[in-house]
Structure formats: C-alpha cells, structure tokens
mmCIF file of C-alpha atoms in Angstrom:
data_model
loop_
_atom_site.group_PDB
_atom_site.id
_atom_site.type_symbol
_atom_site.label_atom_id
_atom_site.label_comp_id
_atom_site.label_asym_id
_atom_site.label_seq_id
_atom_site.Cartn_x
_atom_site.Cartn_y
_atom_site.Cartn_z
ATOM 1 C CA UNK A 1 12.293 19.320 -23.612
ATOM 2 C CA UNK A 2 8.933 19.668 -25.336
ATOM 3 C CA UNK A 3 6.513 16.747 -25.180
ATOM 4 C CA UNK A 4 5.682 14.565 -26.965
ATOM 5 C CA UNK A 5 9.196 14.001 -28.297
ATOM 6 C CA UNK A 6 10.507 11.504 -30.845
ATOM 7 C CA UNK A 7 14.267 11.649 -31.287
ATOM 8 C CA UNK A 8 16.557 10.082 -33.895
ATOM 9 C CA UNK A 9 19.222 8.670 -31.627
ATOM 10 C CA UNK A 10 20.530 5.370 -30.331
ATOM 11 C CA UNK A 11 18.700 4.598 -27.093
ATOM 12 C CA UNK A 12 21.904 3.824 -25.157
ATOM 13 C CA UNK A 13 23.424 7.153 -26.192
ATOM 14 C CA UNK A 14 20.245 9.030 -25.268
ATOM 15 C CA UNK A 15 19.807 7.346 -21.879
ATOM 16 C CA UNK A 16 23.458 7.945 -20.997
ATOM 17 C CA UNK A 17 22.732 11.687 -21.230
ATOM 18 C CA UNK A 18 19.730 11.580 -18.875
ATOM 19 C CA UNK A 19 19.652 12.024 -15.110
ATOM 20 C CA UNK A 20 19.364 9.026 -12.807
ATOM 21 C CA UNK A 21 15.856 8.156 -11.583
ATOM 22 C CA UNK A 22 14.219 10.527 -14.073
ATOM 23 C CA UNK A 23 11.745 8.290 -15.932
ATOM 24 C CA UNK A 24 8.497 6.964 -14.456
ATOM 25 C CA UNK A 25 7.663 4.245 -16.961
ATOM 26 C CA UNK A 26 9.404 2.468 -19.846
ATOM 27 C CA UNK A 27 7.305 0.589 -22.409
ATOM 28 C CA UNK A 28 9.052 -1.021 -25.343
ATOM 29 C CA UNK A 29 9.464 -3.938 -27.687
ATOM 30 C CA UNK A 30 13.056 -4.421 -28.864
ATOM 31 C CA UNK A 31 14.013 -6.228 -32.077
ATOM 32 C CA UNK A 32 13.558 -9.969 -31.492
ATOM 33 C CA UNK A 33 16.712 -10.994 -33.390
ATOM 34 C CA UNK A 34 14.638 -13.224 -35.654
ATOM 35 C CA UNK A 35 16.064 -11.787 -38.893
ATOM 36 C CA UNK A 36 13.067 -9.516 -39.358
ATOM 37 C CA UNK A 37 13.657 -6.960 -42.102
ATOM 38 C CA UNK A 38 13.863 -3.454 -40.618
ATOM 39 C CA UNK A 39 14.851 -0.440 -42.714
ATOM 40 C CA UNK A 40 18.068 0.323 -40.780
ATOM 41 C CA UNK A 41 18.611 -2.181 -37.955
ATOM 42 C CA UNK A 42 20.144 -5.574 -38.797
ATOM 43 C CA UNK A 43 18.101 -8.147 -36.903
ATOM 44 C CA UNK A 44 20.536 -11.053 -37.236
ATOM 45 C CA UNK A 45 23.177 -10.788 -34.508
ATOM 46 C CA UNK A 46 24.588 -13.903 -32.918
ATOM 47 C CA UNK A 47 22.631 -14.876 -29.800
ATOM 48 C CA UNK A 48 25.534 -13.854 -27.560
ATOM 49 C CA UNK A 49 25.962 -10.451 -29.265
ATOM 50 C CA UNK A 50 22.232 -9.823 -29.090
ATOM 51 C CA UNK A 51 21.932 -10.640 -25.393
ATOM 52 C CA UNK A 52 25.043 -8.611 -24.522
ATOM 53 C CA UNK A 53 23.581 -5.632 -26.390
ATOM 54 C CA UNK A 54 20.312 -5.964 -24.470
ATOM 55 C CA UNK A 55 22.351 -6.214 -21.279
ATOM 56 C CA UNK A 56 23.788 -2.755 -21.951
ATOM 57 C CA UNK A 57 20.295 -1.440 -22.591
ATOM 58 C CA UNK A 58 19.118 -3.032 -19.343
ATOM 59 C CA UNK A 59 21.911 -1.280 -17.422
ATOM 60 C CA UNK A 60 20.862 2.087 -18.830
ATOM 61 C CA UNK A 61 17.147 1.585 -18.182
ATOM 62 C CA UNK A 62 17.943 0.585 -14.612
ATOM 63 C CA UNK A 63 19.855 3.837 -14.150
ATOM 64 C CA UNK A 64 17.233 6.229 -15.537
ATOM 65 C CA UNK A 65 14.124 4.486 -14.154
ATOM 66 C CA UNK A 66 12.767 5.833 -10.877
ATOM 67 C CA UNK A 67 13.001 3.639 -7.776
ATOM 68 C CA UNK A 68 9.275 2.819 -7.921
ATOM 69 C CA UNK A 69 9.099 3.042 -11.696
ATOM 70 C CA UNK A 70 7.660 0.473 -14.095
ATOM 71 C CA UNK A 71 9.261 -1.225 -17.085
ATOM 72 C CA UNK A 72 7.068 -3.166 -19.534
ATOM 73 C CA UNK A 73 8.984 -5.306 -22.037
ATOM 74 C CA UNK A 74 7.084 -6.914 -24.909
ATOM 75 C CA UNK A 75 8.804 -9.978 -26.393
ATOM 76 C CA UNK A 76 7.633 -12.598 -28.839
ATOM 77 C CA UNK A 77 9.091 -15.768 -30.293
ATOM 78 C CA UNK A 78 8.679 -18.136 -33.212
ATOM 79 C CA UNK A 79 8.336 -21.897 -33.281
ATOM 80 C CA UNK A 80 11.869 -22.340 -34.609
ATOM 81 C CA UNK A 81 13.285 -20.228 -31.748
ATOM 82 C CA UNK A 82 10.944 -20.730 -28.772
ATOM 83 C CA UNK A 83 13.443 -19.649 -26.096
ATOM 84 C CA UNK A 84 14.225 -16.109 -27.272
ATOM 85 C CA UNK A 85 11.706 -14.344 -24.996
ATOM 86 C CA UNK A 86 12.847 -16.378 -21.988
ATOM 87 C CA UNK A 87 16.523 -15.714 -22.756
ATOM 88 C CA UNK A 88 15.831 -11.982 -22.954
ATOM 89 C CA UNK A 89 13.894 -12.070 -19.688
ATOM 90 C CA UNK A 90 16.925 -13.638 -18.005
ATOM 91 C CA UNK A 91 19.110 -10.749 -19.218
ATOM 92 C CA UNK A 92 16.856 -8.128 -17.633
ATOM 93 C CA UNK A 93 16.613 -10.243 -14.504
ATOM 94 C CA UNK A 94 20.140 -9.070 -13.656
ATOM 95 C CA UNK A 95 18.834 -5.538 -13.022
ATOM 96 C CA UNK A 96 15.124 -5.965 -12.355
ATOM 97 C CA UNK A 97 12.519 -8.007 -10.510
ATOM 98 C CA UNK A 98 9.825 -9.654 -12.629
ATOM 99 C CA UNK A 99 6.817 -8.355 -10.709
ATOM 100 C CA UNK A 100 4.132 -9.480 -13.184
ATOM 101 C CA UNK A 101 4.220 -11.639 -16.295
ATOM 102 C CA UNK A 102 1.416 -10.906 -18.748
ATOM 103 C CA UNK A 103 0.379 -12.811 -21.842
ATOM 104 C CA UNK A 104 -0.682 -10.616 -24.733
ATOM 105 C CA UNK A 105 -3.458 -12.552 -26.474
ATOM 106 C CA UNK A 106 -3.832 -11.427 -30.090
ATOM 107 C CA UNK A 107 -6.504 -13.947 -31.039
ATOM 108 C CA UNK A 108 -8.832 -16.096 -28.988
ATOM 109 C CA UNK A 109 -11.447 -18.695 -29.845
ATOM 110 C CA UNK A 110 -14.538 -18.851 -27.628
ATOM 111 C CA UNK A 111 -16.699 -21.874 -28.397
ATOM 112 C CA UNK A 112 -16.870 -21.772 -32.220
ATOM 113 C CA UNK A 113 -16.126 -18.070 -32.694
ATOM 114 C CA UNK A 114 -12.707 -16.453 -33.139
ATOM 115 C CA UNK A 115 -11.804 -12.910 -32.114
ATOM 116 C CA UNK A 116 -8.708 -10.922 -33.106
ATOM 117 C CA UNK A 117 -6.002 -11.483 -35.708
ATOM 118 C CA UNK A 118 -2.886 -13.625 -36.043
ATOM 119 C CA UNK A 119 -0.478 -14.909 -38.666
ATOM 120 C CA UNK A 120 -1.526 -18.481 -39.499
ATOM 121 C CA UNK A 121 0.995 -21.188 -40.327
ATOM 122 C CA UNK A 122 0.727 -24.505 -42.137
ATOM 123 C CA UNK A 123 2.494 -27.202 -40.166
ATOM 124 C CA UNK A 124 2.226 -30.811 -39.061
ATOM 125 C CA UNK A 125 4.224 -30.007 -35.901
ATOM 126 C CA UNK A 126 3.310 -26.525 -34.680
ATOM 127 C CA UNK A 127 0.231 -24.465 -33.922
ATOM 128 C CA UNK A 128 -0.166 -20.843 -34.972
ATOM 129 C CA UNK A 129 1.440 -18.436 -32.521
ATOM 130 C CA UNK A 130 -1.277 -16.153 -31.126
ATOM 131 C CA UNK A 131 0.392 -14.749 -27.991
ATOM 132 C CA UNK A 132 3.432 -12.781 -26.854
ATOM 133 C CA UNK A 133 4.874 -11.930 -23.449
ATOM 134 C CA UNK A 134 4.704 -8.609 -21.624
ATOM 135 C CA UNK A 135 7.220 -8.685 -18.770
ATOM 136 C CA UNK A 136 6.460 -6.146 -16.043
ATOM 137 C CA UNK A 137 9.775 -5.353 -14.383
ATOM 138 C CA UNK A 138 10.379 -3.171 -11.327
ATOM 139 C CA UNK A 139 13.511 -2.501 -9.310
ATOM 140 C CA UNK A 140 12.471 -4.377 -6.168
ATOM 141 C CA UNK A 141 9.146 -6.085 -6.895
ATOM 142 C CA UNK A 142 7.295 -3.714 -4.554
ATOM 143 C CA UNK A 143 6.013 -1.022 -6.903
ATOM 144 C CA UNK A 144 2.299 -0.423 -6.376
ATOM 145 C CA UNK A 145 -0.005 -0.792 -9.378
ATOM 146 C CA UNK A 146 -3.620 0.078 -10.152
ATOM 147 C CA UNK A 147 -5.098 -3.309 -11.026
ATOM 148 C CA UNK A 148 -8.655 -2.019 -11.180
ATOM 149 C CA UNK A 149 -7.825 0.767 -13.639
ATOM 150 C CA UNK A 150 -8.068 -1.947 -16.289
ATOM 151 C CA UNK A 151 -10.572 -4.023 -14.327
ATOM 152 C CA UNK A 152 -13.594 -5.826 -15.659
ATOM 153 C CA UNK A 153 -16.973 -4.854 -14.253
ATOM 154 C CA UNK A 154 -19.158 -7.293 -12.357
ATOM 155 C CA UNK A 155 -22.237 -8.551 -14.122
ATOM 156 C CA UNK A 156 -24.679 -11.420 -13.893
ATOM 157 C CA UNK A 157 -25.585 -13.589 -16.868
ATOM 158 C CA UNK A 158 -28.258 -16.266 -16.664
ATOM 159 C CA UNK A 159 -26.290 -18.671 -18.878
ATOM 160 C CA UNK A 160 -22.672 -17.782 -18.085
ATOM 161 C CA UNK A 161 -22.635 -16.327 -14.533
ATOM 162 C CA UNK A 162 -19.602 -14.250 -13.639
ATOM 163 C CA UNK A 163 -17.245 -15.416 -10.902
ATOM 164 C CA UNK A 164 -18.449 -12.536 -8.757
ATOM 165 C CA UNK A 165 -22.142 -12.185 -9.544
ATOM 166 C CA UNK A 166 -24.721 -10.873 -7.071
ATOM 167 C CA UNK A 167 -25.284 -14.402 -5.791
ATOM 168 C CA UNK A 168 -21.564 -14.782 -5.232
ATOM 169 C CA UNK A 169 -21.485 -11.464 -3.365
ATOM 170 C CA UNK A 170 -24.207 -12.671 -0.974
ATOM 171 C CA UNK A 171 -22.428 -16.017 -0.501
ATOM 172 C CA UNK A 172 -19.209 -14.217 0.490
ATOM 173 C CA UNK A 173 -21.140 -12.119 3.027
ATOM 174 C CA UNK A 174 -22.735 -15.261 4.504
ATOM 175 C CA UNK A 175 -19.368 -16.941 4.896
ATOM 176 C CA UNK A 176 -17.920 -13.819 6.507
ATOM 177 C CA UNK A 177 -20.700 -13.662 9.117
ATOM 178 C CA UNK A 178 -20.548 -17.423 9.735
ATOM 179 C CA UNK A 179 -16.852 -17.147 10.594
ATOM 180 C CA UNK A 180 -17.585 -14.175 12.844
ATOM 181 C CA UNK A 181 -20.003 -16.408 14.772
ATOM 182 C CA UNK A 182 -17.455 -19.200 15.121
ATOM 183 C CA UNK A 183 -18.399 -21.458 12.193
ATOM 184 C CA UNK A 184 -16.115 -22.484 9.358
ATOM 185 C CA UNK A 185 -18.725 -21.784 6.683
ATOM 186 C CA UNK A 186 -22.425 -21.019 6.122
ATOM 187 C CA UNK A 187 -23.401 -24.659 5.661
ATOM 188 C CA UNK A 188 -22.028 -25.615 9.084
ATOM 189 C CA UNK A 189 -23.805 -22.650 10.652
ATOM 190 C CA UNK A 190 -27.151 -23.709 9.190
ATOM 191 C CA UNK A 191 -26.751 -27.277 10.434
ATOM 192 C CA UNK A 192 -25.607 -26.248 13.914
ATOM 193 C CA UNK A 193 -27.927 -23.384 14.846
ATOM 194 C CA UNK A 194 -31.522 -22.981 16.016
ATOM 195 C CA UNK A 195 -34.256 -20.790 14.539
ATOM 196 C CA UNK A 196 -33.497 -17.792 16.767
ATOM 197 C CA UNK A 197 -29.833 -17.884 15.757
ATOM 198 C CA UNK A 198 -30.854 -18.098 12.116
ATOM 199 C CA UNK A 199 -33.079 -15.035 12.494
ATOM 200 C CA UNK A 200 -30.204 -13.146 14.109
ATOM 201 C CA UNK A 201 -27.997 -14.270 11.229
ATOM 202 C CA UNK A 202 -30.403 -12.810 8.668
ATOM 203 C CA UNK A 203 -30.359 -9.501 10.542
ATOM 204 C CA UNK A 204 -26.559 -9.451 10.479
ATOM 205 C CA UNK A 205 -26.560 -10.407 6.790
ATOM 206 C CA UNK A 206 -28.922 -7.568 5.854
ATOM 207 C CA UNK A 207 -26.766 -5.111 7.797
ATOM 208 C CA UNK A 208 -23.639 -6.367 6.022
ATOM 209 C CA UNK A 209 -25.242 -6.093 2.573
ATOM 210 C CA UNK A 210 -26.537 -2.618 3.383
ATOM 211 C CA UNK A 211 -23.042 -1.540 4.424
ATOM 212 C CA UNK A 212 -21.404 -3.276 1.471
ATOM 213 C CA UNK A 213 -24.008 -3.570 -1.307
ATOM 214 C CA UNK A 214 -23.470 -5.440 -4.542
ATOM 215 C CA UNK A 215 -22.253 -3.102 -7.284
ATOM 216 C CA UNK A 216 -22.603 -4.509 -10.825
ATOM 217 C CA UNK A 217 -20.196 -1.860 -12.106
ATOM 218 C CA UNK A 218 -17.480 -2.488 -9.529
ATOM 219 C CA UNK A 219 -14.319 -3.517 -11.415
ATOM 220 C CA UNK A 220 -12.323 -6.609 -10.604
ATOM 221 C CA UNK A 221 -8.812 -7.688 -11.544
ATOM 222 C CA UNK A 222 -8.718 -9.271 -15.003
ATOM 223 C CA UNK A 223 -5.599 -11.326 -14.318
ATOM 224 C CA UNK A 224 -2.494 -11.653 -16.451
ATOM 225 C CA UNK A 225 -4.001 -12.560 -19.840
ATOM 226 C CA UNK A 226 -4.653 -9.423 -21.889
ATOM 227 C CA UNK A 227 -6.743 -9.817 -25.038
ATOM 228 C CA UNK A 228 -5.659 -6.899 -27.233
ATOM 229 C CA UNK A 229 -6.359 -7.363 -30.961
ATOM 230 C CA UNK A 230 -4.607 -5.380 -33.660
ATOM 231 C CA UNK A 231 -6.274 -2.325 -35.155
ATOM 232 C CA UNK A 232 -7.222 -3.045 -38.791
ATOM 233 C CA UNK A 233 -4.742 -1.680 -41.322
ATOM 234 C CA UNK A 234 -7.381 0.351 -43.160
ATOM 235 C CA UNK A 235 -8.466 2.091 -39.952
ATOM 236 C CA UNK A 236 -4.879 2.957 -39.024
ATOM 237 C CA UNK A 237 -4.321 4.433 -42.483
ATOM 238 C CA UNK A 238 -7.363 6.683 -42.211
ATOM 239 C CA UNK A 239 -6.425 7.775 -38.680
ATOM 240 C CA UNK A 240 -3.058 9.098 -39.848
ATOM 241 C CA UNK A 241 -4.677 10.967 -42.723
ATOM 242 C CA UNK A 242 -3.773 8.713 -45.651
ATOM 243 C CA UNK A 243 -5.748 9.538 -48.779
ATOM 244 C CA UNK A 244 -5.244 6.209 -50.564
ATOM 245 C CA UNK A 245 -3.800 2.684 -50.308
ATOM 246 C CA UNK A 246 -5.480 2.176 -46.938
ATOM 247 C CA UNK A 247 -4.801 -1.549 -46.885
ATOM 248 C CA UNK A 248 -1.021 -1.349 -47.174
ATOM 249 C CA UNK A 249 1.345 -1.725 -44.212
ATOM 250 C CA UNK A 250 3.659 0.924 -45.677
ATOM 251 C CA UNK A 251 0.878 3.485 -45.348
ATOM 252 C CA UNK A 252 -0.625 2.415 -42.029
ATOM 253 C CA UNK A 253 2.484 1.275 -40.127
ATOM 254 C CA UNK A 254 5.317 3.147 -41.803
ATOM 255 C CA UNK A 255 6.493 -0.148 -43.326
ATOM 256 C CA UNK A 256 7.554 -1.257 -39.840
ATOM 257 C CA UNK A 257 7.573 -5.089 -39.636
ATOM 258 C CA UNK A 258 6.741 -5.475 -35.939
ATOM 259 C CA UNK A 259 4.254 -3.096 -34.325
ATOM 260 C CA UNK A 260 1.919 -3.477 -31.368
ATOM 261 C CA UNK A 261 -1.608 -2.025 -31.055
ATOM 262 C CA UNK A 262 -2.227 1.301 -29.327
ATOM 263 C CA UNK A 263 -4.266 -0.331 -26.575
ATOM 264 C CA UNK A 264 -1.220 -2.268 -25.353
ATOM 265 C CA UNK A 265 0.797 0.720 -24.055
ATOM 266 C CA UNK A 266 -2.399 2.443 -22.899
ATOM 267 C CA UNK A 267 -3.194 -0.620 -20.798
ATOM 268 C CA UNK A 268 0.358 -0.675 -19.397
ATOM 269 C CA UNK A 269 0.133 3.003 -18.446
ATOM 270 C CA UNK A 270 -3.226 2.547 -16.731
ATOM 271 C CA UNK A 271 -2.054 -0.551 -14.880
ATOM 272 C CA UNK A 272 1.092 1.194 -13.652
ATOM 273 C CA UNK A 273 -0.987 3.780 -11.819
ATOM 274 C CA UNK A 274 1.471 6.595 -12.583
ATOM 275 C CA UNK A 275 0.148 10.136 -12.211
ATOM 276 C CA UNK A 276 -0.772 12.388 -15.115
ATOM 277 C CA UNK A 277 2.259 14.274 -16.337
ATOM 278 C CA UNK A 278 4.631 11.365 -15.649
ATOM 279 C CA UNK A 279 7.415 10.604 -18.124
ATOM 280 C CA UNK A 280 6.897 7.549 -20.362
ATOM 281 C CA UNK A 281 9.824 6.440 -22.552
ATOM 282 C CA UNK A 282 10.169 3.964 -25.423
ATOM 283 C CA UNK A 283 13.792 3.169 -26.417
ATOM 284 C CA UNK A 284 12.612 1.585 -29.708
ATOM 285 C CA UNK A 285 9.781 3.928 -30.606
ATOM 286 C CA UNK A 286 9.259 2.605 -34.153
ATOM 287 C CA UNK A 287 5.984 4.070 -35.424
ATOM 288 C CA UNK A 288 5.374 6.084 -32.254
ATOM 289 C CA UNK A 289 2.668 3.946 -30.651
ATOM 290 C CA UNK A 290 3.967 4.293 -27.081
ATOM 291 C CA UNK A 291 4.412 8.062 -27.381
ATOM 292 C CA UNK A 292 0.918 8.378 -28.854
ATOM 293 C CA UNK A 293 -0.474 6.315 -25.963
ATOM 294 C CA UNK A 294 1.361 8.527 -23.472
ATOM 295 C CA UNK A 295 -0.003 11.674 -25.117
ATOM 296 C CA UNK A 296 -3.565 10.364 -25.057
ATOM 297 C CA UNK A 297 -3.093 9.367 -21.400
ATOM 298 C CA UNK A 298 -1.885 12.898 -20.535
ATOM 299 C CA UNK A 299 1.685 11.759 -19.918
ATOM 300 C CA UNK A 300 4.985 13.142 -21.192
ATOM 301 C CA UNK A 301 5.940 10.766 -23.978
ATOM 302 C CA UNK A 302 9.490 10.324 -25.271
ATOM 303 C CA UNK A 303 10.731 7.914 -27.911
ATOM 304 C CA UNK A 304 14.052 7.226 -29.602
ATOM 305 C CA UNK A 305 14.937 5.297 -32.739
ATOM 306 C CA UNK A 306 17.892 5.057 -35.111
ATOM 307 C CA UNK A 307 15.717 4.996 -38.238
ATOM 308 C CA UNK A 308 14.903 8.421 -39.675
ATOM 309 C CA UNK A 309 11.936 7.035 -41.626
ATOM 310 C CA UNK A 310 10.292 5.722 -38.466
ATOM 311 C CA UNK A 311 10.930 9.032 -36.705
ATOM 312 C CA UNK A 312 9.318 10.977 -39.554
ATOM 313 C CA UNK A 313 6.351 8.598 -39.592
ATOM 314 C CA UNK A 314 5.973 8.912 -35.800
ATOM 315 C CA UNK A 315 5.894 12.699 -35.993
ATOM 316 C CA UNK A 316 3.253 12.626 -38.705
ATOM 317 C CA UNK A 317 1.218 10.115 -36.743
ATOM 318 C CA UNK A 318 1.356 12.175 -33.548
ATOM 319 C CA UNK A 319 0.149 15.251 -35.412
ATOM 320 C CA UNK A 320 -2.815 13.557 -37.072
ATOM 321 C CA UNK A 321 -3.910 10.427 -35.230
ATOM 322 C CA UNK A 322 -4.355 11.716 -31.668
ATOM 323 C CA UNK A 323 -7.423 13.762 -32.585
ATOM 324 C CA UNK A 324 -9.089 10.698 -34.145
ATOM 325 C CA UNK A 325 -8.278 8.407 -31.227
ATOM 326 C CA UNK A 326 -9.404 10.946 -28.634
ATOM 327 C CA UNK A 327 -13.008 10.422 -29.726
ATOM 328 C CA UNK A 328 -12.765 6.703 -28.956
ATOM 329 C CA UNK A 329 -11.232 6.893 -25.480
ATOM 330 C CA UNK A 330 -14.527 6.158 -23.772
ATOM 331 C CA UNK A 331 -14.262 2.520 -24.870
ATOM 332 C CA UNK A 332 -10.959 2.006 -23.023
#
C-alpha cells in the first residue's frame, strides 16, 4: 500500500481485511448520532442501533490495533443529549482501557479576554458548549506515552509566576536536601539546626543546583485539558488552493458538518510517542485531517470513508495543503 492512503470503503469491511496487531495508532471522530446532515451517512439511528454499530467497530479496532497501540476517540455532545459521549465511552470500554481522558477546549476565557471559537446558543437553561472529549484508549492501560512531547516550557513571570518557576525549582531542591538530612521540610531544618549545619546545607544546595540546574525551556506535562482552536475557514480555503469563496465551509471543509482542527491529531500523535513511520488510521477520515497530520508527522496515514465526495476532497487536500502547513510546523 502506498501512503498516505484515503480509501472509499466501510471501515468495518476494511479492517476485517487487515492483519491482527498491524496498526500503531487510531485517531477518529465517529458520527455522534445527533441527526447531523452528512452527504451519505444517516446520522439518526436509534440509540441501541447506534451503540451496537459502534460495538462492531470497537471489536475490529481491538483486533487490528497493536498490543501497545493507542486509540484516540473524539466525541462531543449537545445539551439536549448530554450522555451520548459517555454512552459511547462505555461501549469501547468492553474492549479497551481508558488510560487518559482529555478535554478538548475549543474556546477559553482568561480574565476578560476570550480565545478560540465556538457555536453560541441563546438559552435560559444552558451555557454554550465549548468542549469535547478525547478518550485515550489502550488495550491494557500500560502503553507508554511521551507526555513532554507536547509539554509546556518553564518560565517565570513577575505577575503570574508559573507553578515551576526558578524559585520553585530551588524550593524543591531545599526540601530534597532537608529530607536527606532527616527533616520533614526546609522550614523545620532551619528552626532545628545551628549555623555550621546551615553552612553545610548551602554547600549541598549549591552542589544539587549545579548537578540539576534550572532550565527555563524544560517542558512539563500540560495535563488533560487541551486548548486547540479551530483554524479559520478562510485560511483553510487558501491552504487547499481555493481561488474564491474562502469563507464558505463547502470550500474549506468539503461541506463536512463536523471536522476537527489539524492540531488535534498532531497532538495525539506526539503524545502517543510512536516512532516515525508508524501506521496511523482514521476509520471516519472525512476531510482527511488525520491522514494529513500523519503525513506531516512522518507517519503512514490511512483513512477510510463511505462518502466519495469526502474522499475526493481529502485527496485534493493532501496534495495541496501539506506544503503550506509544513512551513508552520515550528509553532507546534
């Protein structure tokens, strides 16, 4: 098979033809069964039919995924059906272990400033929905990940100090040495030691900081809330080579009603820690975002979909957008 590959085929049929334990990472977002208007798929099954269908997909993913592989499942919900993501998670629980549960934050307000985009609602009962779930499934809950591949660097700010600033780094070293000398913490050491012991402590502290200096660029784990805003429609249109109508979803997203931003699968791939050349598969490839992310990340991307229009759009996007995105990879 040549990579990247986008294939017009039902995902269950395609997976049934693949070898066991052949895929390193699955990243996908299935239809949410919220009566969203797709071109081919009918998004209005009964809840039981929908969950049984996903159960068959779960069985197939479990078969083709490697023993230490990673499966990232993006699910959202609406205020009138708040349990759908949780119900779906329970289906995949039959075959997988929920190793990490991420919240995809599309929009966030910090003080009086908002960042990102979301679909606002007018309601006297509900707030606007600005998040979705990203379930990180593995076969046994023991698959190693690379948390720091998407880490946030240390830095010190005079007004909003980071949790691990230089001062915090020194405080941790002091506590470490205090415990080595038989004290619970640095404060107890200072109150229970004489001047000579304090001088010896400073010597030990300087040695510790010399051996393990503070690094402002050292990454730290960012936790399980991922702020990933959507790429503006006009920018997407230009990236795929559109000559006009840059502000229309049909042009920028292939008229697909439910896409996720490119940074989402890129972040999943980085976090998984899989090696370059690994196989990344999206059962519901839609506009090709996961396959594009895999290609940019030097992985072997595969996607399937039953809609020929989405497949054609994905192929066009892969041919044109990768070269534009490649220039921006330094920001990831």
